[in-house]
Coordinates of C-alpha atoms in Angstrom, one line a residue:
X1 CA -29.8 -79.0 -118.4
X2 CA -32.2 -81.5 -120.3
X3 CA -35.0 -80.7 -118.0
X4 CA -34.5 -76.7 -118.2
X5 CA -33.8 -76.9 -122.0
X6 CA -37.6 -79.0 -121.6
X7 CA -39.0 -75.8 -120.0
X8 CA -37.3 -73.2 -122.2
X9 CA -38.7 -74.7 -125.2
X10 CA -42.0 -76.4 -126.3
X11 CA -45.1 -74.7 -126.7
X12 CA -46.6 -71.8 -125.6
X13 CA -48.6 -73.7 -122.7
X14 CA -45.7 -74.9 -121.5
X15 CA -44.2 -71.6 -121.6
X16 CA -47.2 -70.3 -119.7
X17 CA -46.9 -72.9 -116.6
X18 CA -43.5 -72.4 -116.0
X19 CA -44.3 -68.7 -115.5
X20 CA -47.5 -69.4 -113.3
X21 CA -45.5 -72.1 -112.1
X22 CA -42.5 -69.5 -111.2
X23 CA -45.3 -67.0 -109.5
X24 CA -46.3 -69.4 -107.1
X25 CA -43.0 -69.7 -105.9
X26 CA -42.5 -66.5 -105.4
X27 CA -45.5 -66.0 -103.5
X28 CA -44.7 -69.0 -101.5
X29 CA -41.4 -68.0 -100.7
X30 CA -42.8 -64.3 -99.8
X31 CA -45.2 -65.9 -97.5
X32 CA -42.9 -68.0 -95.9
X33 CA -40.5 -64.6 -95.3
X34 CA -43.3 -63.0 -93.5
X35 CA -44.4 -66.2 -91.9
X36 CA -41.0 -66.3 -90.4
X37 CA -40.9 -62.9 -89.6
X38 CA -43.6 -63.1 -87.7
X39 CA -43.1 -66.3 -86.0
X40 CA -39.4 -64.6 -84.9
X41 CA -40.9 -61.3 -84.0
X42 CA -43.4 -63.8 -81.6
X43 CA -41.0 -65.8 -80.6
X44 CA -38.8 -62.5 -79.5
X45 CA -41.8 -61.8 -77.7
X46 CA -42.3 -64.7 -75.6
X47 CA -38.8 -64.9 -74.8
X48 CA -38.9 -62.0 -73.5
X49 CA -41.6 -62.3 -71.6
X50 CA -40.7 -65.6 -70.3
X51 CA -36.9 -63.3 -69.5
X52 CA -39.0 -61.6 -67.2
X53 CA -41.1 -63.8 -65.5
X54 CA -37.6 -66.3 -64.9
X55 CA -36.2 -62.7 -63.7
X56 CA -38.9 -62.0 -60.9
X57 CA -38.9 -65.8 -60.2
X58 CA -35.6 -65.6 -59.7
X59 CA -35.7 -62.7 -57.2
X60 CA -38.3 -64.5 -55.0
X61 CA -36.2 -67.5 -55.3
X62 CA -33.6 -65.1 -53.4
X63 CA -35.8 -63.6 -51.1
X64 CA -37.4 -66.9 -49.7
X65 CA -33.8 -68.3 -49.2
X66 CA -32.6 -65.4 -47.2
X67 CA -35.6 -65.8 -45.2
X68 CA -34.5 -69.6 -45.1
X69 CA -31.3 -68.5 -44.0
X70 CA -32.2 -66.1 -41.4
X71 CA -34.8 -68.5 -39.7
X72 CA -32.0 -70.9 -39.8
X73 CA -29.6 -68.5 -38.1
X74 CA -32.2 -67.5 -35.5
X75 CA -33.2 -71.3 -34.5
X76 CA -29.3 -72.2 -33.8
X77 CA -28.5 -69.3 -31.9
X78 CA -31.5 -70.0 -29.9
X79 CA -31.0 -73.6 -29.3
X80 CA -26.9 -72.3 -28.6
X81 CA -28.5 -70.2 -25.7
X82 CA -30.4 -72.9 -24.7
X83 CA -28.2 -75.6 -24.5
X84 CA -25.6 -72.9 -23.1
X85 CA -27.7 -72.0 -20.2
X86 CA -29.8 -75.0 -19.5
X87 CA -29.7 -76.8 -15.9
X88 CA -26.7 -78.4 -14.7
X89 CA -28.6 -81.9 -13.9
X90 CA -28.5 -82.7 -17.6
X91 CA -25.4 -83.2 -20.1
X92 CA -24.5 -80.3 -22.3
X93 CA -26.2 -82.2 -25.4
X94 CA -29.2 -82.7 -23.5
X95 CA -30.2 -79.5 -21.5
X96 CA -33.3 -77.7 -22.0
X97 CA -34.3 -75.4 -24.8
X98 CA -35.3 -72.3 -23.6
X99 CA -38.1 -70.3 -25.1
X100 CA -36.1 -67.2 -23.7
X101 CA -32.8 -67.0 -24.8
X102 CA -30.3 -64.6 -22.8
X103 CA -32.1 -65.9 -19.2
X104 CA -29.5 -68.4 -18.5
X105 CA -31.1 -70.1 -15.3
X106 CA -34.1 -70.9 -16.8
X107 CA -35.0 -74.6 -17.0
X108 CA -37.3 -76.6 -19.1
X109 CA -39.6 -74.5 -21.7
X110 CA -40.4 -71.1 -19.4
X111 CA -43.2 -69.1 -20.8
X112 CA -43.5 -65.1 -21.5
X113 CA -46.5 -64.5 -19.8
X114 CA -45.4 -60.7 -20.9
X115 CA -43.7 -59.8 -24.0
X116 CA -43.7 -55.9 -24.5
X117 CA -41.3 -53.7 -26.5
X118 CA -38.4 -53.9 -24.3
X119 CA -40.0 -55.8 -21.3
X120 CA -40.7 -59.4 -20.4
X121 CA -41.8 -61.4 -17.5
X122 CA -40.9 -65.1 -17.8
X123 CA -43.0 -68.1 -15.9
X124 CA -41.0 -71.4 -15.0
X125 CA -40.6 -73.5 -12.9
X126 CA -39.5 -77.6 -11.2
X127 CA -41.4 -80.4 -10.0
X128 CA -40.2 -83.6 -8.5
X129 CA -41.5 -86.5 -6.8
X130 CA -39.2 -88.8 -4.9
X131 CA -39.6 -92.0 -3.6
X132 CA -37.1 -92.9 -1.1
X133 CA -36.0 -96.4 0.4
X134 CA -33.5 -96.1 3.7
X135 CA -32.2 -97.6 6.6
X136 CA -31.5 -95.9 10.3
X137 CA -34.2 -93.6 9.6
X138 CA -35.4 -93.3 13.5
X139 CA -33.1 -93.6 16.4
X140 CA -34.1 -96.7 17.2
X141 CA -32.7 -97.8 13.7
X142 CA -35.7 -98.5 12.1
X143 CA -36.3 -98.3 8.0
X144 CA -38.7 -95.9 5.9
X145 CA -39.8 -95.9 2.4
X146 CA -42.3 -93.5 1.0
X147 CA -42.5 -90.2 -0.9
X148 CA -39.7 -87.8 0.9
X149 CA -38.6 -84.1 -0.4
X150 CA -37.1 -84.4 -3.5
X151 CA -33.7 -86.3 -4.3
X152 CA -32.1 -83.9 -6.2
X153 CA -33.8 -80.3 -5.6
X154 CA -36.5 -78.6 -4.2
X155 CA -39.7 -78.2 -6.0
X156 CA -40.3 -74.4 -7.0
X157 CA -41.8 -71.5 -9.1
X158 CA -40.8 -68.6 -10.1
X159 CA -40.8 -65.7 -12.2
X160 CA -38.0 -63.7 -13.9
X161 CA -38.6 -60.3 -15.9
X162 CA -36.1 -57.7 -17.9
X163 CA -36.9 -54.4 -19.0
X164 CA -34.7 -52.7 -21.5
X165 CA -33.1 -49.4 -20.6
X166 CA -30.2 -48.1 -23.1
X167 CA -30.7 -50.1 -26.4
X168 CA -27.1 -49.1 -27.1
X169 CA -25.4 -50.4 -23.9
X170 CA -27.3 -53.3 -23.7
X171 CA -28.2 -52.3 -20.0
X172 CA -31.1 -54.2 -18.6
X173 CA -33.1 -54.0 -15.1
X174 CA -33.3 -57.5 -14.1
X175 CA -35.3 -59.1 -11.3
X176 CA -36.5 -62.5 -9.9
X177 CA -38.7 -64.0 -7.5
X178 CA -38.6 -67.6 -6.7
X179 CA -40.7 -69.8 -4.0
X180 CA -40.0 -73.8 -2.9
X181 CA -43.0 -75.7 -2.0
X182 CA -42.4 -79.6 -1.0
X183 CA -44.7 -81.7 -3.4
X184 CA -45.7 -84.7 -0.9
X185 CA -48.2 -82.5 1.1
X186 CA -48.4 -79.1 -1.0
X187 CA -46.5 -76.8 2.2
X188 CA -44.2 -74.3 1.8
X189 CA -40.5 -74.7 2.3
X190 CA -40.1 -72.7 4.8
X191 CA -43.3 -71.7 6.4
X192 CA -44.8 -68.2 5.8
X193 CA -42.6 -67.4 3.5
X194 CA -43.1 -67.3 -0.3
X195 CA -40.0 -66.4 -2.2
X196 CA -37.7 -68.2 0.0
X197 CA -35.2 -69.5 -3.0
X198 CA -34.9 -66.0 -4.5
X199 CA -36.3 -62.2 -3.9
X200 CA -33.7 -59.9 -5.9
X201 CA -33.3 -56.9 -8.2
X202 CA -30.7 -55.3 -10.2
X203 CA -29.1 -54.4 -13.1
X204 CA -27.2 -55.9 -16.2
X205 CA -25.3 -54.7 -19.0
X206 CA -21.9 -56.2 -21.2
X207 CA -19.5 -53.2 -19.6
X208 CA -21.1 -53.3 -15.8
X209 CA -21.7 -57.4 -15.6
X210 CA -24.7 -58.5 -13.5
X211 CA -25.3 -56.5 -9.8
X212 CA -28.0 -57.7 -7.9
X213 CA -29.2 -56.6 -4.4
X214 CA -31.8 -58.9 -2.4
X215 CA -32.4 -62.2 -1.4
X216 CA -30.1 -64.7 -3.5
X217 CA -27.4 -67.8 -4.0
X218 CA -24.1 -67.2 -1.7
X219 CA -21.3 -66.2 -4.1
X220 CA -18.8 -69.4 -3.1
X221 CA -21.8 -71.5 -4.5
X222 CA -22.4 -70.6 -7.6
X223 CA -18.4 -70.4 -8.2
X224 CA -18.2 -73.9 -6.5
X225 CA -21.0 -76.0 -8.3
X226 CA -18.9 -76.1 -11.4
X227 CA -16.7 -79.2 -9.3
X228 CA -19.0 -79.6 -6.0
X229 CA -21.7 -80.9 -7.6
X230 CA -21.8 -83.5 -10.6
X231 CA -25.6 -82.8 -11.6
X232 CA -23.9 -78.6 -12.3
X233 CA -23.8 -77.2 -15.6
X234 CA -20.3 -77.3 -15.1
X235 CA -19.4 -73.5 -17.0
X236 CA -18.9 -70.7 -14.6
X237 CA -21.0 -67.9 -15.5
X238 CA -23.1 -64.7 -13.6
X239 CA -25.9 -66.7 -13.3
X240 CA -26.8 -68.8 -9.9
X241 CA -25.3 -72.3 -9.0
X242 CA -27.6 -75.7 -9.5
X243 CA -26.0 -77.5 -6.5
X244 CA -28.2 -80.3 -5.4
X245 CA -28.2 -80.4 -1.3
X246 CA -31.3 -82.8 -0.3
X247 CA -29.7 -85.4 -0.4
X248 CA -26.8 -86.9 1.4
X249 CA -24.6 -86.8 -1.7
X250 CA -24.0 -82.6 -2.3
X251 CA -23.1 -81.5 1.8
X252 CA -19.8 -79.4 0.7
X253 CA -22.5 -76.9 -0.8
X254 CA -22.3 -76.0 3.2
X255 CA -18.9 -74.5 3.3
X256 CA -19.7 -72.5 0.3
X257 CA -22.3 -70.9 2.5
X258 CA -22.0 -67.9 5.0
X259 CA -25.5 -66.5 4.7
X260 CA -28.0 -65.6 7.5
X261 CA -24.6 -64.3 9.1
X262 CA -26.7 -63.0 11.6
X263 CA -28.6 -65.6 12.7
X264 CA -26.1 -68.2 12.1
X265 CA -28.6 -70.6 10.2
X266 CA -25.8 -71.9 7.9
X267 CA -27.9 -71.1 5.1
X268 CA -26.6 -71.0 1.5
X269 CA -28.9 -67.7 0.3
X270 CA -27.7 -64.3 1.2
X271 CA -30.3 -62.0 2.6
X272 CA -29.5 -58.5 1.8
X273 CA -26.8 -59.4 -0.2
X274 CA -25.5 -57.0 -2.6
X275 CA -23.5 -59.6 -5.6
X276 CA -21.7 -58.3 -8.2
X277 CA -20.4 -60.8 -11.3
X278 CA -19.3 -60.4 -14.6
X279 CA -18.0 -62.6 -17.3
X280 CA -15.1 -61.2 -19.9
X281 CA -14.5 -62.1 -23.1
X282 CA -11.0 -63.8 -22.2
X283 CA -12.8 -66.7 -20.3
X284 CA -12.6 -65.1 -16.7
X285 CA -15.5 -64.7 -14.2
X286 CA -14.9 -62.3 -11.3
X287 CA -17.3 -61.9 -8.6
X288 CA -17.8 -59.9 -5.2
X289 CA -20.1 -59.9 -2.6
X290 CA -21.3 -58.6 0.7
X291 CA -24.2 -59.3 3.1
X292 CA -25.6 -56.4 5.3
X293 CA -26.8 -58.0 8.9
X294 CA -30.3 -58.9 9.3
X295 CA -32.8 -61.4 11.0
X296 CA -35.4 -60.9 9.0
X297 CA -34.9 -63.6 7.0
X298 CA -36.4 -67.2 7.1
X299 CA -34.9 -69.0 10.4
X300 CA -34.5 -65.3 11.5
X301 CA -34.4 -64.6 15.7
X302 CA -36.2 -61.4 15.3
X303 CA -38.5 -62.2 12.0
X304 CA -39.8 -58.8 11.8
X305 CA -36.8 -56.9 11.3
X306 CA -33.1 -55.9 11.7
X307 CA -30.9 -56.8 14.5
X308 CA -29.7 -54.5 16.5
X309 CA -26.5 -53.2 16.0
X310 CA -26.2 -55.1 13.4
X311 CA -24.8 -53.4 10.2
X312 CA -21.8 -53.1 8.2
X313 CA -19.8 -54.8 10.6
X314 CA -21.9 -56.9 12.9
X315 CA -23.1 -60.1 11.4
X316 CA -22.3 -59.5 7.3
X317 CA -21.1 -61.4 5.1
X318 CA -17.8 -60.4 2.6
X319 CA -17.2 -63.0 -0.8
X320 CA -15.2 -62.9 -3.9
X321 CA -14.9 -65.5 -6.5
X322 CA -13.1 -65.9 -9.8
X323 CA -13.2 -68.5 -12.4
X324 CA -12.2 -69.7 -15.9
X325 CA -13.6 -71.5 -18.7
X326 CA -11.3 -72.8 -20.7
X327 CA -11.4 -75.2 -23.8
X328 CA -12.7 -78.4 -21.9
X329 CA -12.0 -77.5 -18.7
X330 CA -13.1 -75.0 -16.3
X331 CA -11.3 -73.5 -12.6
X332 CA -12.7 -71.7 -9.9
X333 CA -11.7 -70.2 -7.1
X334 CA -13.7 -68.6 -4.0
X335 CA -13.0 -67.3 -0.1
X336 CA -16.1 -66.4 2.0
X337 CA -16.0 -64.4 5.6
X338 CA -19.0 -64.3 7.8
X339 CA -19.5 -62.7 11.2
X340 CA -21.8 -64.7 13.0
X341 CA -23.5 -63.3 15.3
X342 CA -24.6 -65.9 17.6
X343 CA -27.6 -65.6 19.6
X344 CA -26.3 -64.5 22.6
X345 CA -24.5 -61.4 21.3
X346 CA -27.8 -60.0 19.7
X347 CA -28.6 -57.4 21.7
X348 CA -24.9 -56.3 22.4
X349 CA -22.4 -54.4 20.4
X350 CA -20.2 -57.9 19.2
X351 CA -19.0 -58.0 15.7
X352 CA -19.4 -62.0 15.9
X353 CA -17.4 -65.2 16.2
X354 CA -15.1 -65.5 12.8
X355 CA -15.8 -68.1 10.1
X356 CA -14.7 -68.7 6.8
X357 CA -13.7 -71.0 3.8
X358 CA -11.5 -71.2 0.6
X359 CA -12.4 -73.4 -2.2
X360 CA -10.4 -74.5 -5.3
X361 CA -11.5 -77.3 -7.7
X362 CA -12.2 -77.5 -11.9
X363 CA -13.1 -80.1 -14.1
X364 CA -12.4 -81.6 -17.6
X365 CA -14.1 -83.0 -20.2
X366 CA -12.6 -86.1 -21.6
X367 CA -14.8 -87.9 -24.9
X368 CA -18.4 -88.4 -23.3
X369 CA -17.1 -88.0 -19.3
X370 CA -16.2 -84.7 -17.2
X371 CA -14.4 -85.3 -14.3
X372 CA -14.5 -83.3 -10.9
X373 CA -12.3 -82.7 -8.4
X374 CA -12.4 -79.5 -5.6
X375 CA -10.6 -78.9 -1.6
X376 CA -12.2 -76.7 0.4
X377 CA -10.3 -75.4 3.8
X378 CA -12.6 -74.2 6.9
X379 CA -12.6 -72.7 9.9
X380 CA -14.7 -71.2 13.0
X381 CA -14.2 -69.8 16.3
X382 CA -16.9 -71.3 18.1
X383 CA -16.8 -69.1 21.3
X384 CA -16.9 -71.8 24.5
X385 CA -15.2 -75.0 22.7
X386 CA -13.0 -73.3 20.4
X387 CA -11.7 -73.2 17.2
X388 CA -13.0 -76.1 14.4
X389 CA -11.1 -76.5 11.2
X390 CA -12.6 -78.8 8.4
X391 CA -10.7 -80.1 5.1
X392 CA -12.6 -81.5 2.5
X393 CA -12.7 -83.0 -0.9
X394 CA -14.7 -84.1 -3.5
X395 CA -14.5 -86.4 -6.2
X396 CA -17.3 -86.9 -9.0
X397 CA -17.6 -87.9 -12.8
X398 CA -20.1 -87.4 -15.1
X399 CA -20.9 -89.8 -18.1
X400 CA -22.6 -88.6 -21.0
X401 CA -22.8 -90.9 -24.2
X402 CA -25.2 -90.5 -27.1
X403 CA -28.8 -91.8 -26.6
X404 CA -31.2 -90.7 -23.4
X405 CA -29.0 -91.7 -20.5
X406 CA -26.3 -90.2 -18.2
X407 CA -24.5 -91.7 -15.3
X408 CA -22.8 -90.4 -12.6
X409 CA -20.8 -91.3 -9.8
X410 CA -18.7 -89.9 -6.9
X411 CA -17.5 -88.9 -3.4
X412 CA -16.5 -86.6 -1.0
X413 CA -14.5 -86.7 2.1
X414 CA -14.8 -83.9 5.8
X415 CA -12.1 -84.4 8.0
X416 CA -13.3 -82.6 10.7
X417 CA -11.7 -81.3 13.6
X418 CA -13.3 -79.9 17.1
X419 CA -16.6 -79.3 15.6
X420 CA -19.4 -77.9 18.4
X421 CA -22.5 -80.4 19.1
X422 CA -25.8 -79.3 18.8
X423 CA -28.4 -80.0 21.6
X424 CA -30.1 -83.0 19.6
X425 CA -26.1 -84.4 19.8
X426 CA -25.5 -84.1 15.9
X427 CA -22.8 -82.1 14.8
X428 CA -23.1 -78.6 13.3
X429 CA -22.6 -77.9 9.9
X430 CA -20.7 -75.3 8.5
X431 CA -21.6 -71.6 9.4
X432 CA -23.9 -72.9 12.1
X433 CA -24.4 -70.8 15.6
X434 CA -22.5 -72.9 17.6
X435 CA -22.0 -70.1 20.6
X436 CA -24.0 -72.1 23.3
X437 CA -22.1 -75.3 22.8
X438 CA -20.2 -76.9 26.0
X439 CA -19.2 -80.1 23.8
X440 CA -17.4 -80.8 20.6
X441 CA -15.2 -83.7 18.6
X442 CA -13.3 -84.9 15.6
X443 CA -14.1 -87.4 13.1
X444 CA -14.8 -87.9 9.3
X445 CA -17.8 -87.6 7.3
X446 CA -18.2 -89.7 3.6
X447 CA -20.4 -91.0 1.1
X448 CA -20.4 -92.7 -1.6
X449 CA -23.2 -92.2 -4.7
X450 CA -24.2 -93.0 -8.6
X451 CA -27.4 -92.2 -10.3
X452 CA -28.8 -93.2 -13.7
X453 CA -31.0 -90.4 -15.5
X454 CA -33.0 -91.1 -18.5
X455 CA -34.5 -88.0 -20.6
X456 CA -37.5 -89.3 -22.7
X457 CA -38.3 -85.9 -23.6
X458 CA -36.0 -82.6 -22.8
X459 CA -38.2 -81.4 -20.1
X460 CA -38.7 -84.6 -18.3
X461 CA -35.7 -87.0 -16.2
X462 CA -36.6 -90.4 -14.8
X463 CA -33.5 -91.5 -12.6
X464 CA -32.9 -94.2 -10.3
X465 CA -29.7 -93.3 -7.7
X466 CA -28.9 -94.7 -4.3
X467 CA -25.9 -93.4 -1.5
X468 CA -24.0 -94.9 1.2
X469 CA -23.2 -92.3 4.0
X470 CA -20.7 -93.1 7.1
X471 CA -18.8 -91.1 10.0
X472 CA -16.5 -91.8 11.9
X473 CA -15.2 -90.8 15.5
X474 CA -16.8 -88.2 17.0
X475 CA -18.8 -86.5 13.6
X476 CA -22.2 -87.8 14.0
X477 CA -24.8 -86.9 11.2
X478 CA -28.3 -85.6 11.9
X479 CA -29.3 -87.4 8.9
X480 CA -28.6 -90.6 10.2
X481 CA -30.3 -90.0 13.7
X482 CA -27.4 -91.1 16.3
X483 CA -26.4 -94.1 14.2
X484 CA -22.7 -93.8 11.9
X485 CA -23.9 -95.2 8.5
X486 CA -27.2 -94.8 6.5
X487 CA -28.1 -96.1 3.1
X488 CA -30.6 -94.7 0.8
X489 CA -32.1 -95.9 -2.8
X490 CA -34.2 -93.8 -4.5
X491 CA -36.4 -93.4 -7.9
X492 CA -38.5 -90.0 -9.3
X493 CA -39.2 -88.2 -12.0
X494 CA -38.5 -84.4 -12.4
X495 CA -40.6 -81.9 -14.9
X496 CA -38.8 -79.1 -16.0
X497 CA -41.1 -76.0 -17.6

């Protein structure tokens, strides 16, 4: 109160600076009003503005991580496919990605060498060099070592195309060619001809299944590999086995075989077979198949074309399979009849001597192993000797622990009965001519095996692996040239692409 009774009183000058005094704060406090004012209206402003840039940032924020997401989708389902579909020789966790998802046989990283709106033609292919160390190699019981045919499976090529027909049914013309070549001297397979492995065309959709016609894998063995062969993929599924069959290790691939029912060749391809398979959503696999008579086919009699009289009923071939792939474990089942028509009924009416076989077996996955087990039941009328009846069995496992390396180990076991002898003294295999045979006996055919495989890389497998085969009685093995044991070590490297 003293110091505004001060300015309230005294002399006019006094009187006179309070009121200039009074004006400036006015005018101060007016300029700070608009100051504010404006530095709120500018403020506004640049909020807002900043609102709008954080808004579209915000929306491209979005939009690059759905495209995050989707690329992320895309890549698993791919390497799903991939490791699906991949070849049985390596684990599960292991197999090879596949630039080509939905072609299930397909090993290593195949290339679309055409890629059209609704068409493609896929390259691939296998090499393998082998180097083989074994004894009673020669008659005389002498030992080899050197490069041989692979150890595991032929060297080959091939190409596999799709072309898109109904969008909405997912049905699909399919096709495949495929040619073996052995790598030690650069020859064909089987000499003058080029798709020996695989010469087929069809069609494939998710209500009709997969039905090929052509050249192609007997049905038994692709429903067999799943527990005939440890080095299989182990699912069953529409597409063709992997059994491995140059070795001394994978012979019950033979009673899964029944083609060239013409020519009795005992071959494990169809020619003019007409295969049917399809995989429902319940975990079953059903297949059917049937083989129209012809020698036209590698190891043919004729080579230039169909036998005569041969047909529906002379010489074919009549399959069916089923399977089931369960939760760590997988079943299949498979019966194959085959008239063969043995060379000396060629040029007559004869439907052909009877033979056949029934196959049963699984496996189950247990931690890092998968144990196989499969019987197979077989029997021929072999025209001058008789009838032979075989009973097999095979046992295998399949260890698979994190890191680069799988092992493997197993064995089978032919108990043979009255089995025909060819001219060379060795005993036929399964589905072989044996019409002009005078001679045959009983006996038992085993082996032992393990391998190690290492996978630097997904397309590449360095292994080292080594067998012990033996008969007994009156089975004697063309492999081991008139003696009853052979023993075999081997090393090679296989590229997948």
């Amino acid at each position: 109160m003293a110091i505004q009774n001060q300015l309230y009183s005294g002399s006019s000058e006094n009187r006179g600076a309070f009121k200039a005094t009074a004006f400036n704060r006015r005018v101060v406090a007016r300029t700070m009003s608009v100051f504010v004012g404006v530095s709120l209206v500018v403020m506004m402003s640049v909020s807002h503005s900043r609102a709008d840039e954080v808004t579209d940032l915000q929306r491209e924020i979005n939009a690059l991580n759905k495209r995050l997401s989707k690329l992320e989708h895309d890549k698993a389902k791919a390497k799903g496919a991939g490791e699906q579909y991949a070849q049985g020789v390596n684990p599960p966790d292991k197999q090879m990605m596949t630039k080509a998802p939905g072609i299930p046989f397909l090993e290593g990283r195949p290339v679309r060498i055409i890629e059209t709106s609704g068409t493609e033609l896929t390259l691939y292919g296998l090499l393998e060099a082998t180097f083989n160390a074994g004894t009673n190699a020669t008659s005389d019981g002498k030992s080899r070592i050197g490069m041989t045919i692979p150890w595991f499976s032929g060297n080959r090529w091939g190409l596999y195309g799709s072309t898109m027909i109904s969008p909405e049914s997912n049905l699909k013309l399919i096709a495949r060619v495929e040619s073996e070549f052995e790598l030690p001297t650069g020859d064909m397979d089987t000499p003058g001809v080029l798709f020996n492995r695989d010469a087929w065309v069809g069609f494939q959709s998710d209500d009709l299944g997969k039905f090929t016609v052509g050249r192609q894998d007997t049905l038994g063995r692709d429903f067999s590999a799943i527990w005939g062969d440890v080095y299989s993929k182990g699912r069953v599924t529409t597409d063709e086995g992997n059994y491995t069959n140059n070795n001394n290790v994978s012979q019950m691939i033979f009673y899964s075989g029944g083609g060239y029912g013409a020519s009795g060749a005992g071959d494990t391809r169809l020619d003019n077979g007409l295969v049917w398979k399809k995989a429902f959503s319940n975990g079953v696999v059903l297949g059917a198949a049937y083989a129209f008579s012809d020698g036209n086919g590698p190891g043919g009699p004729n080579g230039s074309g169909p036998i005569p009289g041969a047909g529906f009923g002379k010489g074919s071939v009549q399959s069916a399979a089923i399977g089931y792939n369960g939760d760590g474990f997988a079943l299949s089942a498979f019966y194959n009849h085959t008239d063969v028509l043995e060379t000396p009924f060629i040029d007559t009416t004869t439907k052909g001597l009877s033979h056949q076989s029934a196959g049963v077996g699984g496996n189950y996955q247990f931690g890092i192993a998968r144990f196989n087990l499969g019987y197979v039941y077989y029997t021929a009328d072999q025209g001058l000797v008789g009838t032979r009846t075989d009973n097999a069995v095979t046992a295998s496992v399949k260890i698979t622990p994190p890191g680069l390396f799988d092992y493997e180990l197993g064995a089978y076991r032919m108990y043979v009965n009255n089995a025909a002898y060819a001219p060379n003294g060795a005993t036929f295999r399964a589905y072989q001519d044996a019409s002009q045979a005078t001679v045959a006996g009983s006996g038992t055919r085993t082996a032992e095996f393990a391998s190690i495989v290492y996978h630097p890389v997904p397309t590449i497998d360095l292994y080292v692996a080594g067998d012990f085969l033996q008969t007994t009685g009156g089975y004697h093995a063309v492999e081991a040239h008139g003696h009853n044991s052979m023993i075999e070590g081997v090393t090679g490297v296989r590229w997948k692409f």
